Short mmCIF file of C-alpha atoms in Angstrom, two decimals:
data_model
loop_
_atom_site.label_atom_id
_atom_site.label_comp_id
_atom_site.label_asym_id
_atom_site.label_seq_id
_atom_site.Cartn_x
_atom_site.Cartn_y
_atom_site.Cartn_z
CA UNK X 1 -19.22 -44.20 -13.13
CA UNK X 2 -19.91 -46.19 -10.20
CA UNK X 3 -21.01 -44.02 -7.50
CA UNK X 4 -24.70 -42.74 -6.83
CA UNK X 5 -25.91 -39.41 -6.95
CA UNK X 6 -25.96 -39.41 -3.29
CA UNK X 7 -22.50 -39.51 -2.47
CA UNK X 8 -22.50 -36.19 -4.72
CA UNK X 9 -25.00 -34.91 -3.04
CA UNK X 10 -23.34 -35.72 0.26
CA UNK X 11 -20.31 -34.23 -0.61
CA UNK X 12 -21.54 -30.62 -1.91
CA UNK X 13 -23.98 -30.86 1.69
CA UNK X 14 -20.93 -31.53 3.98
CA UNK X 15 -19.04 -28.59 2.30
CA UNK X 16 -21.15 -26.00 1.78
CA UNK X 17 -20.95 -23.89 5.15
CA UNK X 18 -16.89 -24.04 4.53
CA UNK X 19 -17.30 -23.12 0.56
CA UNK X 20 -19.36 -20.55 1.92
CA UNK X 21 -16.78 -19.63 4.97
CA UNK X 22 -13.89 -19.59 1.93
CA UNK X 23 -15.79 -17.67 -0.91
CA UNK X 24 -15.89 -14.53 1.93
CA UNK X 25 -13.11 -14.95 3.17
CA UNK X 26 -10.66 -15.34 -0.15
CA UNK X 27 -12.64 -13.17 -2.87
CA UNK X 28 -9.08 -12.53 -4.50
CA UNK X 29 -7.21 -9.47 -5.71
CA UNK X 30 -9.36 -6.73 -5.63
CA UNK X 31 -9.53 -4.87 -8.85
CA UNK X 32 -8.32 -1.29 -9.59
CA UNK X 33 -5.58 0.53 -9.38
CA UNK X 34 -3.57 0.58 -6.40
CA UNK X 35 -0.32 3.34 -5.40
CA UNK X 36 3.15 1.82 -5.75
CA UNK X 37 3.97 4.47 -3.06
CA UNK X 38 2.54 6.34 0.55
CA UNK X 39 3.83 8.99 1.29
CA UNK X 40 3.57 10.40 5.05
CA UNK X 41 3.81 13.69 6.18
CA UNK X 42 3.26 15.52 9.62
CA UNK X 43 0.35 17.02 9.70
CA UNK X 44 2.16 20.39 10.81
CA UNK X 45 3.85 20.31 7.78
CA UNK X 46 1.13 19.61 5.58
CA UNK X 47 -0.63 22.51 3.29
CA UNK X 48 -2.36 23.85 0.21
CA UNK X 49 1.03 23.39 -2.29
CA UNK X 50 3.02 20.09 -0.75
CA UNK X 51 2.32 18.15 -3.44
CA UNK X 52 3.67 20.62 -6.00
CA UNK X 53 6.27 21.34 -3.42
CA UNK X 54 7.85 17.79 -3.44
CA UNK X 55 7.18 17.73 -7.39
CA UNK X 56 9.74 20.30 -7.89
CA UNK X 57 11.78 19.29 -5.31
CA UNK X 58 11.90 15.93 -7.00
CA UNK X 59 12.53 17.55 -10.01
CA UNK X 60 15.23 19.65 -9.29
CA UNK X 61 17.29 16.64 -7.72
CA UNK X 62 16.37 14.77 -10.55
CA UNK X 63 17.81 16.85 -13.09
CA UNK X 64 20.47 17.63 -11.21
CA UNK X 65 21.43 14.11 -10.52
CA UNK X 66 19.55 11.60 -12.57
CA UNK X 67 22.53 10.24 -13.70
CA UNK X 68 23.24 8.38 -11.11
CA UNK X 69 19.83 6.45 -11.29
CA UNK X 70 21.69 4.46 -14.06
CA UNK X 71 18.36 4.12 -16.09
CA UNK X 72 17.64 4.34 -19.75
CA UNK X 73 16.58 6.98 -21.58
CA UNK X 74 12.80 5.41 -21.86
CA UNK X 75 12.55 5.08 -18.33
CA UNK X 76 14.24 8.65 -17.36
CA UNK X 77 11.69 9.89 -19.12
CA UNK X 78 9.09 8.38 -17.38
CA UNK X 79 10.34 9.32 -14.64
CA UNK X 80 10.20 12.95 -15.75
CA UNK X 81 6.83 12.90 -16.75
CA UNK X 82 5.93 11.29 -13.37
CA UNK X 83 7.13 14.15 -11.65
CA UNK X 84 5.37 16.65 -13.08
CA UNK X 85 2.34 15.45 -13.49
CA UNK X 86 1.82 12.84 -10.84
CA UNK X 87 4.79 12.81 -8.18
CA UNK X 88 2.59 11.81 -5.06
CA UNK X 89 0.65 9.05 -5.70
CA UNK X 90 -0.82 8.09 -2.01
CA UNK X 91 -0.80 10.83 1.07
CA UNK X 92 -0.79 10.33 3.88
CA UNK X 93 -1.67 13.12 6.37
CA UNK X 94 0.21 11.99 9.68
CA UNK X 95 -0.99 12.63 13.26
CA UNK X 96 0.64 9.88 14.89
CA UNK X 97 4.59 9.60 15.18
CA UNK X 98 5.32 12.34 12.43
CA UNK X 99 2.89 14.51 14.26
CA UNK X 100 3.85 13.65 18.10
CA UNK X 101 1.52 14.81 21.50
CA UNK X 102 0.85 18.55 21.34
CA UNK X 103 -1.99 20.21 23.33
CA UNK X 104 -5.71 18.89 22.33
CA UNK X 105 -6.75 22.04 21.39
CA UNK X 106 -3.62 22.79 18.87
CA UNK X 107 -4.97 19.06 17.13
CA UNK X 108 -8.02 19.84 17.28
CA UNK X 109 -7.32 22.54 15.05
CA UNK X 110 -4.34 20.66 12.79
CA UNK X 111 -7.39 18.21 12.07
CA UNK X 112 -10.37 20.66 11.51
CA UNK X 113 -7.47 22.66 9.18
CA UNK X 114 -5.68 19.51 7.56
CA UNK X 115 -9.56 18.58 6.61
CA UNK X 116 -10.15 21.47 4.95
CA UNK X 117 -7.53 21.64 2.72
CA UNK X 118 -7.52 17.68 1.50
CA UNK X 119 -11.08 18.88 0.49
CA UNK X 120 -10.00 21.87 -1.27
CA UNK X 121 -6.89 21.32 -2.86
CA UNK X 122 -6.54 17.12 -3.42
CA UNK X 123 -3.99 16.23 -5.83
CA UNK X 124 -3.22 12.64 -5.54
CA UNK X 125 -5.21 9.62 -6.31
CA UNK X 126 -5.44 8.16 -3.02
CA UNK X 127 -5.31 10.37 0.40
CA UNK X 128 -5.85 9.67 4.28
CA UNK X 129 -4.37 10.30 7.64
CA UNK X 130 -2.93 7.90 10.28
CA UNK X 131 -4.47 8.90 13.61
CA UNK X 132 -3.32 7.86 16.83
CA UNK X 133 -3.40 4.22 18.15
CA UNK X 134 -6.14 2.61 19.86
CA UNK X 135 -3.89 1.70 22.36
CA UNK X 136 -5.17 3.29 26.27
CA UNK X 137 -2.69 6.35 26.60
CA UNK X 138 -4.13 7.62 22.59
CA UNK X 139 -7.41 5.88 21.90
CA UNK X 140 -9.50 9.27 22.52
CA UNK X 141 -7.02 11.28 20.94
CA UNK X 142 -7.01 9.04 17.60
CA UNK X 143 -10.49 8.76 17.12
CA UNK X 144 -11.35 12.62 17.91
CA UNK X 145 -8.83 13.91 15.44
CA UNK X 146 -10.68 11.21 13.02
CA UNK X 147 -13.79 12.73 13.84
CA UNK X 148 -13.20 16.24 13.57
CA UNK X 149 -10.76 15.64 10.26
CA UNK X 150 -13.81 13.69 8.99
CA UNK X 151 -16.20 16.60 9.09
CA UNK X 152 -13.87 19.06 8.51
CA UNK X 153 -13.57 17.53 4.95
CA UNK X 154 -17.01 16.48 4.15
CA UNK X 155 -18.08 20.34 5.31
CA UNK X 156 -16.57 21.04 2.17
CA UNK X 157 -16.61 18.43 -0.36
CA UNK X 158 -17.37 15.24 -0.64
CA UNK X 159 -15.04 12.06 0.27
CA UNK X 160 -12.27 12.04 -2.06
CA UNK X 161 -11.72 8.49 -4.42
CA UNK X 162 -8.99 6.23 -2.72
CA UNK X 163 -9.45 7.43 0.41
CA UNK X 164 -8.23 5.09 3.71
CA UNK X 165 -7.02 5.92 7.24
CA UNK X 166 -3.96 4.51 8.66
CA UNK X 167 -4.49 2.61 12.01
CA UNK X 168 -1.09 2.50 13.94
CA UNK X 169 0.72 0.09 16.67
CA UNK X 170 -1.59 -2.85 16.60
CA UNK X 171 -1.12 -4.70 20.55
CA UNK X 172 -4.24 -6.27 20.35
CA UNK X 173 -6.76 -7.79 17.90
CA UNK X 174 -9.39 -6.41 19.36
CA UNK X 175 -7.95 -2.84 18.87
CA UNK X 176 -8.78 -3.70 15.03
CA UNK X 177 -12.44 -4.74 15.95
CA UNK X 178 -13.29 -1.99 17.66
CA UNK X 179 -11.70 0.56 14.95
CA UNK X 180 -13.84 -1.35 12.24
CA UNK X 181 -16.77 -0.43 14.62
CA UNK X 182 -15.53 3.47 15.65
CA UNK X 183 -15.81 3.69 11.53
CA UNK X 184 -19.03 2.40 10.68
CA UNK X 185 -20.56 4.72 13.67
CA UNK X 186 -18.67 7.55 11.83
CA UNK X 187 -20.44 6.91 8.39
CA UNK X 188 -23.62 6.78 10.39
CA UNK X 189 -22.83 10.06 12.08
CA UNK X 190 -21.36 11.67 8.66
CA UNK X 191 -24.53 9.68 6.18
CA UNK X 192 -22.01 7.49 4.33
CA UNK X 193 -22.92 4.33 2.85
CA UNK X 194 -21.73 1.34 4.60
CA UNK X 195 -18.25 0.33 4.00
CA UNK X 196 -17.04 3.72 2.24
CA UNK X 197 -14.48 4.16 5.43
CA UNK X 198 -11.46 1.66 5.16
CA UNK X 199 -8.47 1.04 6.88
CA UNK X 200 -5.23 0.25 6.50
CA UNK X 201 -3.47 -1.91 9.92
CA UNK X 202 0.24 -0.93 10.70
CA UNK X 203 2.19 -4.48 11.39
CA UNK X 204 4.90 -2.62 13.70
CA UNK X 205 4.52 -4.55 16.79
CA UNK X 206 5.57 -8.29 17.62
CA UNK X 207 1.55 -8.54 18.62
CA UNK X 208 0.62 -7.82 15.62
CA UNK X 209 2.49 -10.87 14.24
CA UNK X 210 2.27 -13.09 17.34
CA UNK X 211 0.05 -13.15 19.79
CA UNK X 212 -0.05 -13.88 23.52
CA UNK X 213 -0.99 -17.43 23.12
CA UNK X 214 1.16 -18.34 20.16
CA UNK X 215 -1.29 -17.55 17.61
CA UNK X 216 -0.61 -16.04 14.19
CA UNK X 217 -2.01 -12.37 15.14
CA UNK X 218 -1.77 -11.26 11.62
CA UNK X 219 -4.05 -13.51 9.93
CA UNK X 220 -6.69 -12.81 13.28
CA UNK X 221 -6.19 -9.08 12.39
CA UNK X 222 -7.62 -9.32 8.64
CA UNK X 223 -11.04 -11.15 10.08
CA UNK X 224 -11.08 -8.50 12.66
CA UNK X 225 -11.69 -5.87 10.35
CA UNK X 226 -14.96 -7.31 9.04
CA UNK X 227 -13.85 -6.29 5.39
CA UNK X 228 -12.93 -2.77 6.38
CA UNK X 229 -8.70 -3.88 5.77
CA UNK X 230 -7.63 -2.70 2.78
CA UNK X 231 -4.32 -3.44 3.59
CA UNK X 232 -1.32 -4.82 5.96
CA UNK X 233 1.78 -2.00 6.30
CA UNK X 234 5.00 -3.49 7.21
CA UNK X 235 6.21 -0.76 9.82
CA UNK X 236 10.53 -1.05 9.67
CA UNK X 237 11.82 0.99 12.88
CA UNK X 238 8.80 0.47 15.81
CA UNK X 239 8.83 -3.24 14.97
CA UNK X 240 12.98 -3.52 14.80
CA UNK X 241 12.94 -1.96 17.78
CA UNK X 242 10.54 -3.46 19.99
CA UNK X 243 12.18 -6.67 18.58
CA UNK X 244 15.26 -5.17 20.40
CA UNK X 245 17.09 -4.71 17.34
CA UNK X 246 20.19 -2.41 18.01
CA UNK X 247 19.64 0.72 15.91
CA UNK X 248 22.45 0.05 13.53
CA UNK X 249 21.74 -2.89 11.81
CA UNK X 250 17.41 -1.46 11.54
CA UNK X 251 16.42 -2.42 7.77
CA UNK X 252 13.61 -3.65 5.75
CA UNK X 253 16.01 -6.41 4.92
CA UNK X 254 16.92 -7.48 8.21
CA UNK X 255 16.14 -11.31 8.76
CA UNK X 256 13.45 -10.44 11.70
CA UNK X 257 11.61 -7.81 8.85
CA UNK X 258 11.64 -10.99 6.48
CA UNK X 259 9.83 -13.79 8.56
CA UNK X 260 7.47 -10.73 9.26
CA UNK X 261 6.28 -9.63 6.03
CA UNK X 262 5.78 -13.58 4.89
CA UNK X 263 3.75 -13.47 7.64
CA UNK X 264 1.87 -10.82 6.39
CA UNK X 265 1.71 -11.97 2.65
CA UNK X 266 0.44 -15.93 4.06
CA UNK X 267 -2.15 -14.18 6.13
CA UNK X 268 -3.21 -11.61 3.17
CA UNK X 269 -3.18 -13.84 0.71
CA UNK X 270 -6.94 -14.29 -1.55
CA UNK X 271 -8.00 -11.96 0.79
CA UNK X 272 -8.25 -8.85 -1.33
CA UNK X 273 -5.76 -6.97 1.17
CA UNK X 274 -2.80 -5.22 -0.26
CA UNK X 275 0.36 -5.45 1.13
CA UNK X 276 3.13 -1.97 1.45
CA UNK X 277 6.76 -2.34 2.53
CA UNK X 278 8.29 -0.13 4.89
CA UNK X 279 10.55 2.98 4.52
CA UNK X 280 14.06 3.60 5.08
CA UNK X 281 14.83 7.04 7.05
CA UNK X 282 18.79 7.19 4.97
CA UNK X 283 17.18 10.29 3.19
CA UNK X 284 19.23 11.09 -0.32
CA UNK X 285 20.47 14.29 1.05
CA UNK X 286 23.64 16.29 0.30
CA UNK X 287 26.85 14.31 0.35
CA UNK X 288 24.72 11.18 1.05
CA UNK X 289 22.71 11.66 -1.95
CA UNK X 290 24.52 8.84 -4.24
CA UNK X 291 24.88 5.85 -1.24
CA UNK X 292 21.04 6.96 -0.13
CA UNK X 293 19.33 6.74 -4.04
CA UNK X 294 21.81 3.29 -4.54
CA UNK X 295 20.22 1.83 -1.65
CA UNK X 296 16.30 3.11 -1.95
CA UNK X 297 17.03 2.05 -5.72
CA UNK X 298 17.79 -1.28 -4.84
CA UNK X 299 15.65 -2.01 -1.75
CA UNK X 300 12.57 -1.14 -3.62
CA UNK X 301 13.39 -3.26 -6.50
CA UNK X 302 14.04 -6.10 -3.50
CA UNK X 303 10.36 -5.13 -2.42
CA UNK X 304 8.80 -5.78 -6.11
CA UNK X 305 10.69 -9.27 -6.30
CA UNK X 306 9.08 -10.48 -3.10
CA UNK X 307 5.87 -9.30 -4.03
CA UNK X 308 5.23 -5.65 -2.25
CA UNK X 309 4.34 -3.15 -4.36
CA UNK X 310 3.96 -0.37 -2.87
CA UNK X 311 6.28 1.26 -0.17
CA UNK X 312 6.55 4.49 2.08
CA UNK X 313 8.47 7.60 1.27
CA UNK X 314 9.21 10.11 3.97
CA UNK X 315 11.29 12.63 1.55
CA UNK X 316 11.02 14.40 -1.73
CA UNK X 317 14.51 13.03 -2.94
CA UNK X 318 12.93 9.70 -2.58
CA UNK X 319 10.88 10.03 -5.20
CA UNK X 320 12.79 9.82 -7.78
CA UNK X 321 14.47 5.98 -7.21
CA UNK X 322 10.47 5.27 -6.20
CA UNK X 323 9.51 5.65 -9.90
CA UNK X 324 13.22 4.30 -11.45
CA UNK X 325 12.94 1.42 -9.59
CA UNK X 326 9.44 0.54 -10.21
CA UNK X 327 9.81 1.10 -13.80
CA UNK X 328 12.64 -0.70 -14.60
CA UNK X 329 10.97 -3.55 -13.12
CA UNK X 330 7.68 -3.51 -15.24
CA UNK X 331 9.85 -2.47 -18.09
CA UNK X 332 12.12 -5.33 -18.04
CA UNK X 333 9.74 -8.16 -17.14
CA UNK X 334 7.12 -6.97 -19.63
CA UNK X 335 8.48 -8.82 -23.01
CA UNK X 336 8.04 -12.07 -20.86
CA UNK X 337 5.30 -11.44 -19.21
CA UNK X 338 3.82 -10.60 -22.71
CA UNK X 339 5.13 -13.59 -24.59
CA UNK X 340 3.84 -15.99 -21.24
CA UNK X 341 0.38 -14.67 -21.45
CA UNK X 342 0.03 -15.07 -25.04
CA UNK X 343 1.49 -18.42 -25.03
CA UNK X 344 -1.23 -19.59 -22.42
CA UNK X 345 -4.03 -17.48 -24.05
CA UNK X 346 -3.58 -19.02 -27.32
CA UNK X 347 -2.59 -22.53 -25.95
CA UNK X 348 0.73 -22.66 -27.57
CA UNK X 349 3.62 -24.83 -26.12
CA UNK X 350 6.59 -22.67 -24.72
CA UNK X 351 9.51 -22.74 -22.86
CA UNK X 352 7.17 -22.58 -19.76
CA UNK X 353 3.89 -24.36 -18.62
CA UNK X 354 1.94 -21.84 -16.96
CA UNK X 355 -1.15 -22.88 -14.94
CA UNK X 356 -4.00 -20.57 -14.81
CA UNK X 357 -2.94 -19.12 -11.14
CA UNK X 358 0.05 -18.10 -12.92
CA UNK X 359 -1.59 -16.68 -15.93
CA UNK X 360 -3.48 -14.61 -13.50
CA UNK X 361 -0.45 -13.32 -11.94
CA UNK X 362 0.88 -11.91 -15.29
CA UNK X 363 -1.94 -10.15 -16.03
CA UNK X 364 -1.82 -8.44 -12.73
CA UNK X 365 1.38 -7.83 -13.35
CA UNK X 366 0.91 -5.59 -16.82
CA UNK X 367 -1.94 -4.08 -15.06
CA UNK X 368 0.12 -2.65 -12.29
CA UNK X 369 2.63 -1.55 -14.96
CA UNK X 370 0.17 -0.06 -17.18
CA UNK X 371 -1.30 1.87 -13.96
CA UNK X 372 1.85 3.41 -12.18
CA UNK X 373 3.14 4.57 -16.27
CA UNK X 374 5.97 2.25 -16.52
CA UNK X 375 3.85 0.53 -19.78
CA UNK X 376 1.43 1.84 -22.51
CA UNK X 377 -1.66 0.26 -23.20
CA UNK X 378 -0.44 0.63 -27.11
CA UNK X 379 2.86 -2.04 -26.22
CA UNK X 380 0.50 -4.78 -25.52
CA UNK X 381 -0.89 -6.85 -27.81
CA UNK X 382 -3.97 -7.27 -24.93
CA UNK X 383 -6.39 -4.53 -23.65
CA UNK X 384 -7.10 -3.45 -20.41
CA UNK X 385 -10.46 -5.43 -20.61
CA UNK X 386 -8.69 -8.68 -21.62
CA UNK X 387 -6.11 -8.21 -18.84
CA UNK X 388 -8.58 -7.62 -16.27
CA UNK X 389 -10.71 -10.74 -17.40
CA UNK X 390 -7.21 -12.98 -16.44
CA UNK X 391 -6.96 -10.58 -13.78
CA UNK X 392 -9.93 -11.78 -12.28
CA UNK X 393 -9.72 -15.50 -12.95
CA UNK X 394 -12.78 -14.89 -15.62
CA UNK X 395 -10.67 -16.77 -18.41
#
């Protein structure tokens, strides 16, 4: 070695505001489970039984029809079992388009009442409700109906696990700043710790991907949150539209939805922020029950391949290509996944040179599986400890 200690020295003093400015700003995937679904519903609509309700309307389709979901007899039953034990996984309570303008005074009450039961009834691992934008014409609306839904709730209970709020129609950056801000005044108001109130920014809007000046919105958006983002939701029909897309040809596989969610998945990248798909609004209804569950079946699976795992539901029927698709995909990909991680674990040459990124991936990968029930822990020659230390880059 030729070089003095200096130039070391120099080097780690030069960088160490950006390793700094990097280690906050890319901690990686966050750990814990996450929903491979949300599922929105007015607020109007919402009450004490829904989540049973969809569960057995679910389950009636399903038996009725499961046929046509073209699965195996492992993953029907999966399937099965999902739906009667767990068929919502995320729930949403909707006060924005689902919910429309009524009179103040009929919100005011949808929020004190929608607050109550969420605190008495719960049901699904992860809960919230998308208020209103922060847009002029609904800024005081949205953050009054998250005020009095707020206390509503915590009158009777205490914050339930998994839960996020749902900010909608992102024009502006600063829309996101200031909603970081509205919440940590609300856990002041309400006596939460800091950072208990996250939220989750719609990308519906061509702002929200581009702004003004040319600059990549998106990736602004996640900094604007000051670590209150918990994830980016790719929002099909507002942001076809205002794209001027004619109604017809609307999809989460349109060309236009494509540059937009790699967008999103550059910008969310390290970050820790989790990335959801869109919906499709061909509910699996009637006579249009097959076409409707062929394409949900295979637009989800399209989702997992491009790396979104989780999507939104608007329909009971929906739920049952949710789960198929999901666990076909774990199901299949597990034996390699397996076989990959064991390989680089143990050091052994393969068919395929993994590099520790990729490694990391896998693990991930069986994690998810193992947490939506398409895997058993008992199929895997690893533990959930040992997959979580890969997980997490601590191999």
């Amino acid at each position: 070695m030729r070089l003095p200690e200096d130039v070391y020295a120099a080097a780690d003093a030069r960088l160490a505001e950006a390793d700094a400015r990097v280690a906050a700003a890319y901690p990686g995937e966050r750990p814990g489970r996450r929903p491979v679904h949300t599922v929105y519903v007015p607020a109007s609509q919402y009450k004490t039984r829904l989540v049973a309700d969809w569960g057995k309307q679910a389950m009636r389709v399903f038996i009725e029809h499961g046929d046509l979901l073209g699965v195996d007899a492992d993953v029907y039953e999966r399937v099965r079992a999902k739906l009667l034990t767990e068929p919502i996984e995320d729930l949403r309570i909707d006060f924005e388009d689902g919910y429309g303008r009524v009179p103040d005074d009929v919100e005011d009450a949808a929020a004190r009442a929608a607050g109550q039961t969420l605190a008495t009834t719960g049901g699904t691992p992860f809960c919230g409700i998308r208020f209103k934008s922060f847009e002029a014409a609904t800024r005081r609306r949205g953050i009054r109906t998250l005020d009095l839904f707020l206390g509503s709730l915590l009158d009777n209970g205490p914050l339930p696990p998994g839960f996020v709020v749902t900010l909608p129609k992102v024009t502006a950056v600063d829309q996101v700043a200031v909603a970081a801000e509205v919440l940590a005044h609300l856990e002041s108001a309400y006596e939460l710790a800091s950072g208990t109130l996250r939220f989750e920014v719609q990308i519906e809007t061509s702002q929200s991907i581009v702004d003004l000046d040319g600059t990549l919105s998106v990736a602004r958006i996640v900094q604007a949150a000051a670590g209150r983002c918990s994830g980016l939701h790719y929002g099909t029909y507002d942001y076809s539209a205002g794209l001027g897309i004619a109604a017809a040809y609307q999809s989460m596989e349109h060309p236009a939805a494509d540059l937009a969610k790699g967008l999103m998945q550059v910008a969310a990248a390290g970050t820790g922020v989790r990335l959801s798909d869109g919906s499709t609004n061909k509910l699996p209804i009637g006579d249009a029950l097959p076409a409707a569950w062929a394409e949900h079946l295979r637009l989800v699976r399209r989702s997992l391949e491009r790396g979104f795992y989780q999507g939104w539901d608007l329909h009971p029927h929906q739920l049952p290509t949710r789960f198929a698709a999901t666990y076909t995909f774990y199901r299949s990909g597990f034996p390699e996944a397996v076989e990959r991680l064991r390989a680089y674990a143990e050091k052994t040459a393969g068919g395929v040179l993994d590099e520790p990124a990729t490694a990391q991936a896998l693990a991930v990968y069986l994690l998810r599986g193992l947490d939506c029930g398409a895997l058993d822990e008992g199929e895997l020659p690893f533990g959930r400890a040992e997959l979580e230390k890969y997980a997490l880059r601590l191999a």
